[in-house]
């Protein structure tokens, strides 16, 4: 089992940047594929980006391609989401999720482990 703790959320103006971090417990971090999801009020939780256990494979939602980057230096048991050129529509609670595997999993239902979330608010 793995425990996940997100950090790095906050309030930023449109066009600004934030970097989210997700720290994972355990000694076998590289076995876990990771995903970042977000949920805005009244909306379904949606995938933002995903990365395989090795870091070789990544996937991005169309809405964030070219603006967000997911990364995982496996020596740190942490996955990052660098968010640039933020827009008001990026406002949401951002969650990280984990599951074993070495592909980029894109469905909520594929992830058994979730963090508590961190709020990102982008003002116009």
Coordinates of C-alpha atoms in Angstrom, one line a residue:
X1 CA 0.0 0.0 0.0
X2 CA 1.2 3.6 -0.7
X3 CA 0.2 6.8 1.0
X4 CA 0.1 10.1 -0.9
X5 CA 0.4 13.7 0.3
X6 CA 0.0 16.6 -2.1
X7 CA 1.4 20.1 -1.6
X8 CA 2.0 23.2 -3.6
X9 CA -1.5 24.5 -4.3
X10 CA -2.5 28.1 -3.8
X11 CA -3.8 31.2 -5.4
X12 CA -2.2 32.6 -8.5
X13 CA -3.1 35.1 -11.2
X14 CA -3.9 34.0 -14.7
X15 CA -0.7 33.4 -16.7
X16 CA 1.2 32.4 -13.6
X17 CA 2.8 29.2 -12.5
X18 CA 2.6 26.7 -9.7
X19 CA 4.4 23.4 -9.0
X20 CA 2.4 20.7 -7.3
X21 CA 4.2 17.9 -5.4
X22 CA 2.9 14.5 -4.4
X23 CA 5.1 12.6 -1.9
X24 CA 4.6 8.9 -1.7
X25 CA 5.4 6.5 1.2
X26 CA 7.2 3.2 0.7
X27 CA 10.4 1.9 -0.8
X28 CA 9.2 0.8 -4.2
X29 CA 8.0 4.1 -5.7
X30 CA 9.2 3.2 -9.2
X31 CA 6.7 0.3 -9.3
X32 CA 3.8 2.8 -9.2
X33 CA 2.3 4.6 -12.1
X34 CA 1.1 8.0 -11.0
X35 CA -1.6 10.4 -12.1
X36 CA -2.7 13.9 -11.4
X37 CA -6.5 14.5 -11.5
X38 CA -8.6 17.6 -10.8
X39 CA -12.1 18.3 -9.7
X40 CA -13.9 21.6 -10.0
X41 CA -17.1 22.3 -8.0
X42 CA -20.0 20.5 -9.6
X43 CA -17.8 18.7 -12.1
X44 CA -16.5 15.2 -12.5
X45 CA -13.0 14.4 -11.5
X46 CA -10.8 14.4 -14.6
X47 CA -7.4 13.3 -15.6
X48 CA -4.8 16.0 -16.0
X49 CA -1.6 14.0 -16.6
X50 CA -0.2 10.5 -16.0
X51 CA 3.2 8.9 -15.9
X52 CA 4.4 5.3 -15.9
X53 CA 6.4 3.8 -13.1
X54 CA 9.6 4.1 -15.0
X55 CA 8.8 7.6 -16.1
X56 CA 9.1 6.5 -19.8
X57 CA 5.5 7.1 -20.7
X58 CA 3.4 10.1 -20.1
X59 CA -0.1 11.3 -21.0
X60 CA -1.7 14.7 -20.9
X61 CA -5.3 15.9 -21.2
X62 CA -5.7 18.1 -24.3
X63 CA -6.7 21.0 -22.1
X64 CA -3.2 21.1 -20.5
X65 CA -0.9 20.0 -23.3
X66 CA 2.0 22.4 -23.7
X67 CA 1.3 24.1 -20.4
X68 CA 1.7 21.3 -17.7
X69 CA 4.5 18.9 -17.2
X70 CA 4.4 15.7 -15.1
X71 CA 7.8 14.4 -13.8
X72 CA 9.1 11.9 -11.3
X73 CA 12.7 11.7 -10.2
X74 CA 12.4 8.3 -8.7
X75 CA 15.2 8.9 -6.2
X76 CA 12.8 11.2 -4.4
X77 CA 9.6 9.2 -4.1
X78 CA 7.8 12.3 -5.4
X79 CA 5.9 13.2 -8.5
X80 CA 5.6 16.8 -9.7
X81 CA 3.1 18.7 -11.8
X82 CA 4.6 21.9 -13.2
X83 CA 1.7 24.1 -14.3
X84 CA 2.5 27.2 -16.4
X85 CA 0.3 29.7 -18.2
X86 CA -2.5 29.0 -15.8
X87 CA -6.0 29.9 -16.7
X88 CA -9.1 30.5 -14.5
X89 CA -10.5 27.3 -15.8
X90 CA -7.7 25.4 -14.2
X91 CA -9.2 26.2 -10.8
X92 CA -9.9 23.0 -9.0
X93 CA -8.8 20.6 -6.3
X94 CA -5.9 18.6 -7.6
X95 CA -5.4 15.0 -6.5
X96 CA -2.5 12.6 -7.1
X97 CA -3.2 8.9 -7.5
X98 CA -1.1 5.8 -7.7
X99 CA -1.3 2.2 -8.9
X100 CA 1.3 -0.4 -9.8
X101 CA 2.3 -0.6 -13.4
X102 CA 4.5 0.8 -16.1
X103 CA 2.1 2.5 -18.4
X104 CA 0.3 5.8 -18.1
X105 CA -3.1 4.9 -16.8
X106 CA -5.8 7.4 -17.7
X107 CA -9.0 6.3 -15.9
X108 CA -10.0 7.3 -12.3
X109 CA -11.2 3.7 -11.7
X110 CA -7.7 2.3 -12.4
X111 CA -6.2 4.0 -9.4
X112 CA -6.7 2.5 -6.0
X113 CA -4.6 5.0 -4.0
X114 CA -5.4 8.7 -3.7
X115 CA -4.2 11.7 -1.8
X116 CA -6.4 14.2 0.0
X117 CA -6.0 16.9 -2.7
X118 CA -4.7 20.5 -2.8
X119 CA -6.6 23.5 -3.9
X120 CA -5.5 25.5 -7.0
X121 CA -7.2 28.8 -7.6
X122 CA -6.4 30.9 -10.7
X123 CA -7.8 34.5 -10.6
X124 CA -8.5 36.4 -13.8

